[in-house]
mmCIF file of C-alpha atoms in Angstrom:
data_model
loop_
_atom_site.group_PDB
_atom_site.id
_atom_site.type_symbol
_atom_site.label_atom_id
_atom_site.label_comp_id
_atom_site.label_asym_id
_atom_site.label_seq_id
_atom_site.Cartn_x
_atom_site.Cartn_y
_atom_site.Cartn_z
ATOM 1 C CA MET A 1 -40.686 -123.149 6.675
ATOM 2 C CA THR A 2 -42.578 -126.145 8.608
ATOM 3 C CA PRO A 3 -45.262 -127.748 6.410
ATOM 4 C CA THR A 4 -47.944 -126.293 9.311
ATOM 5 C CA GLU A 5 -47.413 -122.601 7.744
ATOM 6 C CA ASP A 6 -49.343 -121.219 5.284
ATOM 7 C CA GLU A 7 -46.425 -121.169 2.383
ATOM 8 C CA PRO A 8 -47.716 -118.670 -0.001
ATOM 9 C CA GLY A 9 -45.646 -120.478 -2.868
ATOM 10 C CA LEU A 10 -48.162 -123.432 -2.644
ATOM 11 C CA ARG A 11 -49.993 -123.878 -5.615
ATOM 12 C CA ARG A 12 -53.901 -123.262 -5.895
ATOM 13 C CA ASP A 13 -55.096 -127.129 -5.251
ATOM 14 C CA ALA A 14 -52.071 -127.622 -2.635
ATOM 15 C CA ARG A 15 -53.571 -124.686 -0.794
ATOM 16 C CA ARG A 16 -56.801 -125.501 -1.082
ATOM 17 C CA ASN A 17 -56.119 -129.386 -0.074
ATOM 18 C CA ARG A 18 -54.386 -127.769 3.024
ATOM 19 C CA GLU A 19 -57.487 -126.016 3.864
ATOM 20 C CA GLN A 20 -59.580 -128.795 3.643
ATOM 21 C CA LEU A 21 -57.654 -130.933 5.452
ATOM 22 C CA ILE A 22 -56.888 -128.470 8.457
ATOM 23 C CA THR A 23 -61.001 -127.943 8.378
ATOM 24 C CA ALA A 24 -61.746 -131.692 8.506
ATOM 25 C CA ALA A 25 -59.431 -131.993 11.383
ATOM 26 C CA ARG A 26 -60.553 -129.246 13.530
ATOM 27 C CA GLU A 27 -64.276 -130.559 12.731
ATOM 28 C CA LEU A 28 -63.089 -134.076 13.906
ATOM 29 C CA PHE A 29 -60.796 -133.181 16.488
ATOM 30 C CA ALA A 30 -63.299 -131.366 18.504
ATOM 31 C CA GLU A 31 -65.990 -133.953 18.173
ATOM 32 C CA ARG A 32 -64.052 -137.333 19.091
ATOM 33 C CA GLY A 33 -60.210 -135.738 20.421
ATOM 34 C CA VAL A 34 -56.917 -135.765 18.794
ATOM 35 C CA ASP A 35 -56.920 -139.664 18.566
ATOM 36 C CA VAL A 36 -59.021 -139.777 15.328
ATOM 37 C CA PRO A 37 -57.494 -142.035 12.931
ATOM 38 C CA LEU A 38 -56.079 -139.736 10.025
ATOM 39 C CA GLU A 39 -57.362 -142.038 7.137
ATOM 40 C CA GLU A 40 -60.757 -140.790 8.539
ATOM 41 C CA ILE A 41 -59.264 -137.045 8.736
ATOM 42 C CA ALA A 42 -58.551 -137.524 5.007
ATOM 43 C CA ARG A 43 -61.905 -138.884 4.041
ATOM 44 C CA ARG A 44 -63.553 -136.335 5.304
ATOM 45 C CA ALA A 45 -61.271 -133.674 3.493
ATOM 46 C CA ARG A 46 -61.774 -135.762 0.579
ATOM 47 C CA VAL A 47 -58.061 -136.025 -0.287
ATOM 48 C CA SER A 48 -55.907 -139.160 -0.126
ATOM 49 C CA ILE A 49 -54.019 -140.141 2.971
ATOM 50 C CA GLY A 50 -50.916 -139.762 0.775
ATOM 51 C CA THR A 51 -51.888 -136.120 0.158
ATOM 52 C CA LEU A 52 -52.459 -136.068 3.991
ATOM 53 C CA TYR A 53 -48.766 -136.945 4.849
ATOM 54 C CA ASN A 54 -47.304 -134.647 2.104
ATOM 55 C CA ARG A 55 -48.932 -131.594 3.774
ATOM 56 C CA PHE A 56 -48.529 -132.942 7.243
ATOM 57 C CA PRO A 57 -45.653 -135.470 7.994
ATOM 58 C CA THR A 58 -46.842 -136.597 11.754
ATOM 59 C CA ARG A 59 -50.115 -136.043 13.432
ATOM 60 C CA GLY A 60 -48.248 -133.341 15.851
ATOM 61 C CA HIS A 61 -47.993 -131.242 12.486
ATOM 62 C CA LEU A 62 -51.421 -131.280 12.064
ATOM 63 C CA VAL A 63 -52.161 -130.540 15.794
ATOM 64 C CA ASP A 64 -49.940 -127.605 15.482
ATOM 65 C CA ALA A 65 -52.178 -126.464 12.622
ATOM 66 C CA VAL A 66 -55.279 -127.068 14.027
ATOM 67 C CA PHE A 67 -54.854 -125.667 17.483
ATOM 68 C CA ALA A 68 -52.371 -122.546 16.971
ATOM 69 C CA ASP A 69 -55.692 -120.288 17.185
ATOM 70 C CA ARG A 70 -56.664 -121.911 20.438
ATOM 71 C CA VAL A 71 -53.417 -121.731 22.115
ATOM 72 C CA ALA A 72 -53.120 -118.315 21.344
ATOM 73 C CA ALA A 73 -56.862 -117.593 22.704
ATOM 74 C CA SER A 74 -55.713 -119.162 26.006
ATOM 75 C CA VAL A 75 -53.060 -116.786 26.179
ATOM 76 C CA ARG A 76 -55.048 -113.743 25.529
ATOM 77 C CA ILE A 77 -57.385 -115.163 28.458
ATOM 78 C CA ALA A 78 -54.351 -114.887 30.729
ATOM 79 C CA GLU A 79 -53.682 -111.523 29.260
ATOM 80 C CA ALA A 80 -56.973 -110.228 30.077
ATOM 81 C CA ALA A 81 -57.017 -111.741 33.861
ATOM 82 C CA LEU A 82 -53.966 -109.794 34.436
ATOM 83 C CA ASP A 83 -55.525 -106.829 33.290
ATOM 84 C CA MET A 84 -58.570 -106.919 36.093
ATOM 85 C CA ASP A 85 -58.515 -105.008 39.114
ATOM 86 C CA ASP A 86 -59.511 -107.783 41.325
ATOM 87 C CA PRO A 87 -57.537 -110.635 41.585
ATOM 88 C CA TRP A 88 -60.320 -113.134 42.856
ATOM 89 C CA GLN A 89 -62.039 -112.451 39.580
ATOM 90 C CA ALA A 90 -58.982 -112.537 37.528
ATOM 91 C CA LEU A 91 -58.491 -116.280 38.387
ATOM 92 C CA VAL A 92 -62.027 -117.159 37.976
ATOM 93 C CA LEU A 93 -62.036 -115.287 34.801
ATOM 94 C CA LEU A 94 -58.642 -117.300 33.814
ATOM 95 C CA LEU A 95 -60.165 -120.679 34.893
ATOM 96 C CA GLU A 96 -63.888 -120.291 33.545
ATOM 97 C CA GLN A 97 -62.767 -119.326 30.231
ATOM 98 C CA THR A 98 -59.931 -121.907 29.922
ATOM 99 C CA CYS A 99 -62.395 -124.529 30.855
ATOM 100 C CA GLU A 100 -64.962 -123.200 28.278
ATOM 101 C CA LEU A 101 -62.439 -123.674 25.634
ATOM 102 C CA GLN A 102 -61.470 -127.403 26.671
ATOM 103 C CA ALA A 103 -65.530 -128.029 26.867
ATOM 104 C CA ALA A 104 -66.026 -126.726 23.387
ATOM 105 C CA ASP A 105 -63.205 -128.741 21.583
ATOM 106 C CA LEU A 106 -62.559 -132.427 22.718
ATOM 107 C CA GLY A 107 -59.232 -131.998 20.695
ATOM 108 C CA TYR A 108 -58.147 -128.777 22.461
ATOM 109 C CA ASN A 109 -59.213 -130.893 25.996
ATOM 110 C CA ASP A 110 -56.602 -133.329 25.155
ATOM 111 C CA VAL A 111 -54.164 -130.594 24.150
ATOM 112 C CA VAL A 112 -54.452 -129.113 27.587
ATOM 113 C CA SER A 113 -55.051 -132.206 29.860
ATOM 114 C CA ARG A 114 -52.361 -134.489 27.942
ATOM 115 C CA ALA A 115 -50.103 -131.140 26.898
ATOM 116 C CA LEU A 116 -49.434 -133.072 23.312
ATOM 117 C CA PRO A 117 -46.028 -131.940 21.870
ATOM 118 C CA LEU A 118 -46.290 -128.840 19.949
ATOM 119 C CA ARG A 119 -43.669 -126.784 18.124
ATOM 120 C CA GLY A 120 -42.533 -123.598 17.314
ATOM 121 C CA ALA A 121 -44.599 -120.482 18.002
ATOM 122 C CA ALA A 122 -47.647 -122.778 19.436
ATOM 123 C CA GLU A 123 -45.410 -124.249 22.039
ATOM 124 C CA GLN A 124 -43.874 -120.633 22.825
ATOM 125 C CA ALA A 125 -47.659 -119.414 23.264
ATOM 126 C CA ARG A 126 -48.096 -122.178 25.843
ATOM 127 C CA ALA A 127 -45.152 -121.741 27.619
ATOM 128 C CA ARG A 128 -46.286 -118.013 28.136
ATOM 129 C CA GLY A 129 -49.457 -119.157 28.827
ATOM 130 C CA TYR A 130 -48.236 -121.160 31.855
ATOM 131 C CA GLU A 131 -46.033 -118.244 32.949
ATOM 132 C CA LEU A 132 -49.215 -115.777 32.984
ATOM 133 C CA MET A 133 -51.122 -118.324 34.970
ATOM 134 C CA ARG A 134 -48.424 -118.357 37.610
ATOM 135 C CA GLN A 135 -48.495 -114.582 37.710
ATOM 136 C CA VAL A 136 -52.458 -114.520 37.954
ATOM 137 C CA ILE A 137 -52.092 -117.227 41.435
ATOM 138 C CA VAL A 138 -49.311 -115.258 42.865
ATOM 139 C CA ARG A 139 -51.363 -112.040 42.631
ATOM 140 C CA ALA A 140 -54.685 -113.596 44.005
ATOM 141 C CA GLN A 141 -52.051 -115.095 46.727
ATOM 142 C CA GLU A 142 -50.636 -111.912 47.596
ATOM 143 C CA ALA A 143 -54.264 -110.242 47.999
ATOM 144 C CA ALA A 144 -55.405 -113.239 50.530
ATOM 145 C CA VAL A 145 -58.199 -114.138 48.285
ATOM 146 C CA LEU A 146 -56.435 -117.868 46.751
ATOM 147 C CA ARG A 147 -55.153 -120.081 49.691
ATOM 148 C CA ALA A 148 -51.707 -119.536 49.990
ATOM 149 C CA ASP A 149 -50.655 -123.283 49.786
ATOM 150 C CA ILE A 150 -51.858 -123.454 46.234
ATOM 151 C CA THR A 151 -49.176 -124.070 43.403
ATOM 152 C CA LEU A 152 -48.929 -123.729 39.893
ATOM 153 C CA GLU A 153 -48.450 -127.951 39.953
ATOM 154 C CA ASP A 154 -51.928 -128.052 41.538
ATOM 155 C CA MET A 155 -53.637 -125.839 38.939
ATOM 156 C CA ALA A 156 -52.214 -128.108 36.480
ATOM 157 C CA PHE A 157 -54.666 -130.956 38.096
ATOM 158 C CA VAL A 158 -57.611 -128.713 38.350
ATOM 159 C CA LEU A 159 -57.295 -128.283 34.624
ATOM 160 C CA TRP A 160 -56.537 -131.980 34.467
ATOM 161 C CA GLY A 161 -59.679 -133.042 36.481
ATOM 162 C CA HIS A 162 -62.069 -130.330 34.664
ATOM 163 C CA ALA A 163 -60.798 -132.224 31.309
ATOM 164 C CA ARG A 164 -61.771 -135.706 32.700
ATOM 165 C CA THR A 165 -65.135 -134.246 33.371
ATOM 166 C CA VAL A 166 -65.507 -132.894 30.114
ATOM 167 C CA GLU A 167 -64.751 -136.297 28.528
ATOM 168 C CA ALA A 168 -67.432 -138.199 31.075
ATOM 169 C CA THR A 169 -70.258 -135.866 30.515
ATOM 170 C CA ALA A 170 -69.825 -134.622 26.985
ATOM 171 C CA ALA A 171 -72.712 -136.578 25.637
ATOM 172 C CA VAL A 172 -74.908 -136.355 28.547
ATOM 173 C CA ALA A 173 -74.744 -133.394 30.520
ATOM 174 C CA PRO A 174 -72.743 -130.784 28.146
ATOM 175 C CA ARG A 175 -72.657 -128.165 30.927
ATOM 176 C CA ALA A 176 -71.966 -130.111 33.884
ATOM 177 C CA TRP A 177 -68.533 -129.071 33.506
ATOM 178 C CA ARG A 178 -69.447 -125.358 35.345
ATOM 179 C CA ARG A 179 -70.819 -127.139 38.384
ATOM 180 C CA HIS A 180 -67.657 -129.141 38.891
ATOM 181 C CA LEU A 181 -65.379 -126.176 38.171
ATOM 182 C CA ALA A 182 -67.569 -124.124 40.832
ATOM 183 C CA ILE A 183 -67.024 -126.723 43.771
ATOM 184 C CA MET A 184 -63.507 -126.702 42.663
ATOM 185 C CA LEU A 185 -63.241 -122.783 43.236
ATOM 186 C CA ASP A 186 -64.871 -122.741 46.177
ATOM 187 C CA GLY A 187 -62.198 -125.082 47.239
ATOM 188 C CA LEU A 188 -59.428 -122.524 46.425
ATOM 189 C CA ARG A 189 -60.633 -119.817 48.427
ATOM 190 C CA ALA A 190 -58.253 -118.348 51.265
ATOM 191 C CA GLU A 191 -61.513 -118.018 53.595
ATOM 192 C CA ALA A 192 -62.117 -120.998 55.647
ATOM 193 C CA ALA A 193 -59.272 -123.118 54.429
ATOM 194 C CA HIS A 194 -58.155 -125.839 56.556
ATOM 195 C CA PRO A 195 -54.862 -127.073 56.248
ATOM 196 C CA LEU A 196 -53.997 -129.645 53.190
ATOM 197 C CA PRO A 197 -53.006 -133.321 54.555
ATOM 198 C CA GLU A 198 -50.092 -133.847 52.012
ATOM 199 C CA PRO A 199 -47.507 -131.483 50.515
ATOM 200 C CA PRO A 200 -47.908 -130.347 46.958
ATOM 201 C CA LEU A 201 -46.317 -132.417 44.303
ATOM 202 C CA ARG A 202 -42.669 -131.002 42.976
ATOM 203 C CA PRO A 203 -42.578 -130.066 39.387
ATOM 204 C CA ASP A 204 -40.860 -133.177 38.313
ATOM 205 C CA GLN A 205 -43.589 -135.116 40.025
ATOM 206 C CA ALA A 206 -46.258 -133.185 38.334
ATOM 207 C CA ARG A 207 -44.760 -133.813 34.833
ATOM 208 C CA GLN A 208 -44.007 -137.751 35.370
ATOM 209 C CA ALA A 209 -48.007 -137.973 37.105
ATOM 210 C CA LEU A 210 -49.552 -135.705 34.415
ATOM 211 C CA SER A 211 -47.299 -137.319 31.701
ATOM 212 C CA GLY A 212 -48.423 -140.975 32.365
ATOM 213 C CA GLN A 213 -44.872 -142.008 32.562
ATOM 214 C CA CYS A 214 -42.950 -143.919 34.818
ATOM 215 C CA ALA A 215 -40.741 -141.820 37.360
ATOM 216 C CA ALA A 216 -37.047 -141.288 36.147
ATOM 217 C CA GLU A 217 -34.312 -139.752 37.262
ATOM 218 C CA HIS A 218 -33.234 -138.384 33.690
ATOM 219 C CA ASP A 219 -36.351 -136.857 32.373
ATOM 220 C CA GLU A 220 -36.214 -133.800 30.490
ATOM 221 C CA PRO A 221 -37.670 -130.652 32.332
ATOM 222 C CA ARG A 222 -40.905 -129.774 30.598
ATOM 223 C CA ALA A 223 -43.249 -127.083 31.391
ATOM 224 C CA PRO A 224 -45.958 -128.225 34.327
ATOM 225 C CA GLY A 225 -48.518 -129.895 32.837
ATOM 226 C CA ASP A 226 -46.582 -131.201 29.871
ATOM 227 C CA GLY A 227 -47.726 -134.812 29.557
ATOM 228 C CA GLY A 228 -50.374 -137.322 29.138
ATOM 229 C CA PRO A 229 -53.464 -138.541 31.405
ATOM 230 C CA LEU A 230 -53.020 -140.282 34.858
ATOM 231 C CA SER A 231 -56.113 -142.389 33.481
ATOM 232 C CA ARG A 232 -58.588 -141.776 30.264
ATOM 233 C CA PRO A 233 -61.941 -143.563 28.972
ATOM 234 C CA PRO A 234 -61.625 -146.826 27.584
ATOM 235 C CA GLY A 235 -60.773 -146.124 23.842
ATOM 236 C CA ARG A 236 -58.857 -143.313 24.266
ATOM 237 C CA GLN A 237 -55.187 -143.678 22.935
ATOM 238 C CA GLY A 238 -52.744 -142.498 25.718
ATOM 239 C CA ARG A 239 -49.864 -140.210 25.003
ATOM 240 C CA ALA A 240 -46.927 -142.913 24.319
ATOM 241 C CA HIS A 241 -49.324 -144.169 21.286
ATOM 242 C CA TYR A 242 -49.559 -140.087 20.361
ATOM 243 C CA ASP A 243 -45.264 -139.983 20.742
ATOM 244 C CA ALA A 244 -44.715 -143.290 18.736
ATOM 245 C CA GLU A 245 -47.004 -142.243 16.078
ATOM 246 C CA GLN A 246 -44.877 -138.977 15.554
ATOM 247 C CA GLN A 247 -41.998 -141.352 14.845
ATOM 248 C CA SER A 248 -43.438 -143.826 12.750
#
């Protein structure tokens, strides 16, 4: 059993500490993203940093515990989209509600745009979410309402672009992302589509770009979008920092 699971054998005080840590992390991640210092999370939870590491050995374990419900919610959104009769409205619902989750929580925005490593059930749910998104895309293309040249990798960059908009406008115009998304949706429509000047990225290219890594011939395959930002606002830590912290 991993430290992120709700272990029934925990003492009452240990269970209380765990719940306080998850609550504190959820609040701080939502406000400022997943790079909040762990010491700050421990202070808000009113426990020692040693207690935090006892319950969550790495930042990744804490991220798993905090965002498991958000990842599951994103899967439910995709399932609801596939249940809709109108293929275009299904795509709109999928993107609007996924983007709304991102806008409401800067930490989840990081999880989506940087595709930070998840474990166990959370990672399985994310993989299912990618597959459901692919099905929504294919169905809309078969109905000739989504441009035929759009790929899953293109859609990963739509979400990445939305994430950057959320970060840039959260403090000054928190609803500005809706305008940005509407512009992107118009660009996805099949009607009056113009030929695109470049071919889509291959899955391996998208992985490398979204992970912020240099090209490498032997990168381990990951789901589209599994990686970090191409760029980020000043003061934000990157995927390399996050990964290094997991090993410390």
